[in-house]
Coordinates of C-alpha atoms in Angstrom, one line a residue:
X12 CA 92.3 215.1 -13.5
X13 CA 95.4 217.1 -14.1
X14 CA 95.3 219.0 -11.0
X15 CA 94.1 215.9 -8.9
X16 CA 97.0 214.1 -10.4
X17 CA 99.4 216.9 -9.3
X18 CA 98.0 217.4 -6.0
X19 CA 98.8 213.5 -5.3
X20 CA 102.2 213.9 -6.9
X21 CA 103.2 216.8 -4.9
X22 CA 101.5 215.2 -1.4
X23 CA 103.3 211.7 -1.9
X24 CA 106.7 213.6 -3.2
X25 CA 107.1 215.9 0.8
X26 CA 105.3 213.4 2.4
X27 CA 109.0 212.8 3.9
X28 CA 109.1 216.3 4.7
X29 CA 106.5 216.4 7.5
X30 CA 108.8 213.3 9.2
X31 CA 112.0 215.5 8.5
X32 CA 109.5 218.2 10.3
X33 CA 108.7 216.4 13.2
X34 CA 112.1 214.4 14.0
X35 CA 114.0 217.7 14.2
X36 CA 111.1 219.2 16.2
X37 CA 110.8 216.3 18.7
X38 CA 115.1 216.3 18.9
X39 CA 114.7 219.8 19.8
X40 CA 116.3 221.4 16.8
X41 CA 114.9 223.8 14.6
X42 CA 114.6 224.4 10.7
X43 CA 114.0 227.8 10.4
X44 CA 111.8 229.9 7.6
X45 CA 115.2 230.4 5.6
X46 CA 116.4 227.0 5.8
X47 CA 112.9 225.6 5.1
X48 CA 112.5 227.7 2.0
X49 CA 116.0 226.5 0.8
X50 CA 115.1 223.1 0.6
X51 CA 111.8 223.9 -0.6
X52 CA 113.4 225.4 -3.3
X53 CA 115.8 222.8 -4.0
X54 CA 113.3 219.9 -4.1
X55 CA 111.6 222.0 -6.5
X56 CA 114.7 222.5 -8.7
X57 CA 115.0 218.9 -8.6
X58 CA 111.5 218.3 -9.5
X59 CA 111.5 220.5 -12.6
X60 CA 115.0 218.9 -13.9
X61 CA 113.4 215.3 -13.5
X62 CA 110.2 216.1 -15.3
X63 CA 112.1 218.1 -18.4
X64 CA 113.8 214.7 -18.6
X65 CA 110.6 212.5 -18.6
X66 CA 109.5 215.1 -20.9
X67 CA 112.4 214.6 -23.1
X68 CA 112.2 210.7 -22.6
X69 CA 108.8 211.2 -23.7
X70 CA 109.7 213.1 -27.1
X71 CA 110.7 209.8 -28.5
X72 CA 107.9 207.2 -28.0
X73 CA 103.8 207.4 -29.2
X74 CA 101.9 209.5 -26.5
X75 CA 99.7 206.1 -25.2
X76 CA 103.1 204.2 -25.0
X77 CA 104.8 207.0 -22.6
X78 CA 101.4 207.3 -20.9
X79 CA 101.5 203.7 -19.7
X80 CA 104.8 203.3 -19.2
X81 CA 105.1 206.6 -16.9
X82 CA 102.0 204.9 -15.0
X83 CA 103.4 201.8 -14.5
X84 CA 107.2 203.1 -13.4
X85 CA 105.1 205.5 -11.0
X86 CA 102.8 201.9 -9.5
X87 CA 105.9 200.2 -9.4
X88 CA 108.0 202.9 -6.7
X89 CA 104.3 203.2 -5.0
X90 CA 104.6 199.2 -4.5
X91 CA 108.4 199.8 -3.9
X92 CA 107.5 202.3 -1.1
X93 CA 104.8 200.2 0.6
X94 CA 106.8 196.9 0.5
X95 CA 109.9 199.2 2.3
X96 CA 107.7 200.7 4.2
X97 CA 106.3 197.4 5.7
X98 CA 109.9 196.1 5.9
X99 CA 111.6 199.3 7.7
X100 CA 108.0 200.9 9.6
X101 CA 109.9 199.8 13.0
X102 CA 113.2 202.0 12.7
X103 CA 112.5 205.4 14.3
X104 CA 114.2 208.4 11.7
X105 CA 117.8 209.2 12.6
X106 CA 118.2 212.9 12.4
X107 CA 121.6 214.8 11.9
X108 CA 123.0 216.1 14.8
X109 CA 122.4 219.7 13.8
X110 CA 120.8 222.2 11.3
X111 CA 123.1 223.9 9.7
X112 CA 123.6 225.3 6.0
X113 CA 125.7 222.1 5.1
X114 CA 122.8 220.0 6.6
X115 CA 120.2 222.0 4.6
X116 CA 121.2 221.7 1.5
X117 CA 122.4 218.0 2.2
X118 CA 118.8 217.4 3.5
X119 CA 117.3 218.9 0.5
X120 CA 119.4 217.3 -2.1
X121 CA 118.5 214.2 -0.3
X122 CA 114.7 214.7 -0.4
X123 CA 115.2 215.8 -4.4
X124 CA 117.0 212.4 -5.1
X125 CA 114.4 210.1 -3.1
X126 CA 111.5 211.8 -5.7
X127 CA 113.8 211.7 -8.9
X128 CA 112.2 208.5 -10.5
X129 CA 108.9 209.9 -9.3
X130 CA 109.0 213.2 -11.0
X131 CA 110.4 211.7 -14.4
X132 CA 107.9 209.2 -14.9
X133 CA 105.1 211.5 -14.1
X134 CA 106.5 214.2 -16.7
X135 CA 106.2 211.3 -19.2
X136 CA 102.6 210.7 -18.1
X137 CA 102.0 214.4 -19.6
X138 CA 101.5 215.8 -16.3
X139 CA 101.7 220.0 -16.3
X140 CA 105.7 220.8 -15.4
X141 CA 104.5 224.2 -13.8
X142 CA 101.5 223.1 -11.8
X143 CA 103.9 220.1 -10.3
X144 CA 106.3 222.2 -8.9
X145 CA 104.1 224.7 -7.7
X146 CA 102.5 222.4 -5.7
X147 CA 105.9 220.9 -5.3
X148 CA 107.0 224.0 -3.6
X149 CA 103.7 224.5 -1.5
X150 CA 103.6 221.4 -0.3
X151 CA 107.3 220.7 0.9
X152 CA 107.3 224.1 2.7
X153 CA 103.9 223.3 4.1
X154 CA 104.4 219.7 5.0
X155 CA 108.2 220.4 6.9
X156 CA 106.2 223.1 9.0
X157 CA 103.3 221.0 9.9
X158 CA 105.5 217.9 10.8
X159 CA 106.7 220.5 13.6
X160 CA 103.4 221.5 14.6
X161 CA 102.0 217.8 14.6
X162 CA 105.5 216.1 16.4
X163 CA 103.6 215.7 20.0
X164 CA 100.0 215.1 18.4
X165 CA 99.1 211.6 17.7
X166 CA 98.2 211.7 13.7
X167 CA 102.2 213.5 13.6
X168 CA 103.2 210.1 15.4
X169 CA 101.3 208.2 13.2
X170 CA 101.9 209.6 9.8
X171 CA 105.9 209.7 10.8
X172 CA 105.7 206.2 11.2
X173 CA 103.8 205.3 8.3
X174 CA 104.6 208.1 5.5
X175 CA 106.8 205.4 3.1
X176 CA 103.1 203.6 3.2
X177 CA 101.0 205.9 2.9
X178 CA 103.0 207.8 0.2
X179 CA 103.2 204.4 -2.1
X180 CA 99.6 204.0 -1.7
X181 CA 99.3 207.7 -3.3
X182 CA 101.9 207.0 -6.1
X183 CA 100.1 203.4 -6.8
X184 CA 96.8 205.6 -7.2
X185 CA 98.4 208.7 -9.0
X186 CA 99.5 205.5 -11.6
X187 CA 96.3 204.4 -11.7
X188 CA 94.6 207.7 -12.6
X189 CA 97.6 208.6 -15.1
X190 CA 96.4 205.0 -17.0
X191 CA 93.4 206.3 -17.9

């Protein structure tokens, strides 16, 4: 369960990558291997900083208490996401005018700060801090390249339109798994 658990994590936490991706694809600007990488690696940074603190939160009450509580703060942004989702599925993304180093590491301080919340509560539900931002990493460079392959394909259309959605519903089960 821990690497399922992880793999859901780390897909829900970049699905905003593959949008970032596309949208810079589609406006005919391009995030390079280099600049990709950077923010790959800052998201990841981020993602280990809020899990030692979830770990660190978690230090200080009973292991089934942090358990729960880590699952229920990770259900409530998955219900959080969906009900913005729903609310804001209509607004296209606005993408900066260009890529540059500034933009980067804005962009990837941006995508750390939108998973924060995320990646403390799921260090208090015990999840592996290693294995998280592995896949972190994986999966942010991965899902920012693919959004660019998939911009003029119908599932990139879709999933850009959709990813707040469809990344609450994987928090909201990533919760429910972590209560058990």
């Amino acid at each position: 369960m821990s690497f399922l658990s992880a793999f859901l994590f780390s897909l829900s936490a970049n699905l905003d990558n593959f949008i970032i991706g596309a949208s810079y694809e589609l406006s005919q600007r391009r995030i390079t291997l280099w600049e990709n990488f950077l923010i790959a690696i800052i998201g990841t940074i981020g993602t280990y900083l809020s899990m030692l603190l979830g770990k660190f939160i978690a230090n200080f009450l009973p292991s089934s208490t942090a358990n729960l509580l880590g699952a229920f703060i990770i259900i409530a942004m998955g219900l959080y996401f969906i009900i913005d989702g729903l609310r804001h599925h209509d607004e296209p993304p606005q993408p900066p005018k260009t890529i540059s180093l500034k933009n980067t590491l804005v962009l990837g301080f941006c995508l750390t700060l939108n998973n924060f919340g995320v990646g403390v509560a799921s260090s208090i539900t015990g999840l592996h801090i290693d294995l998280v931002c592995t896949m972190n990493f994986i999966f942010s460079m991965v899902l920012l390249y693919l959004g660019k392959v998939a911009s003029d394909h119908v599932i990139g259309k879709f999933i850009s339109l959709y990813s707040d959605i469809i990344a609450g519903f994987l928090l909201v089960i990533l919760g429910a798994l972590e209560t058990f």
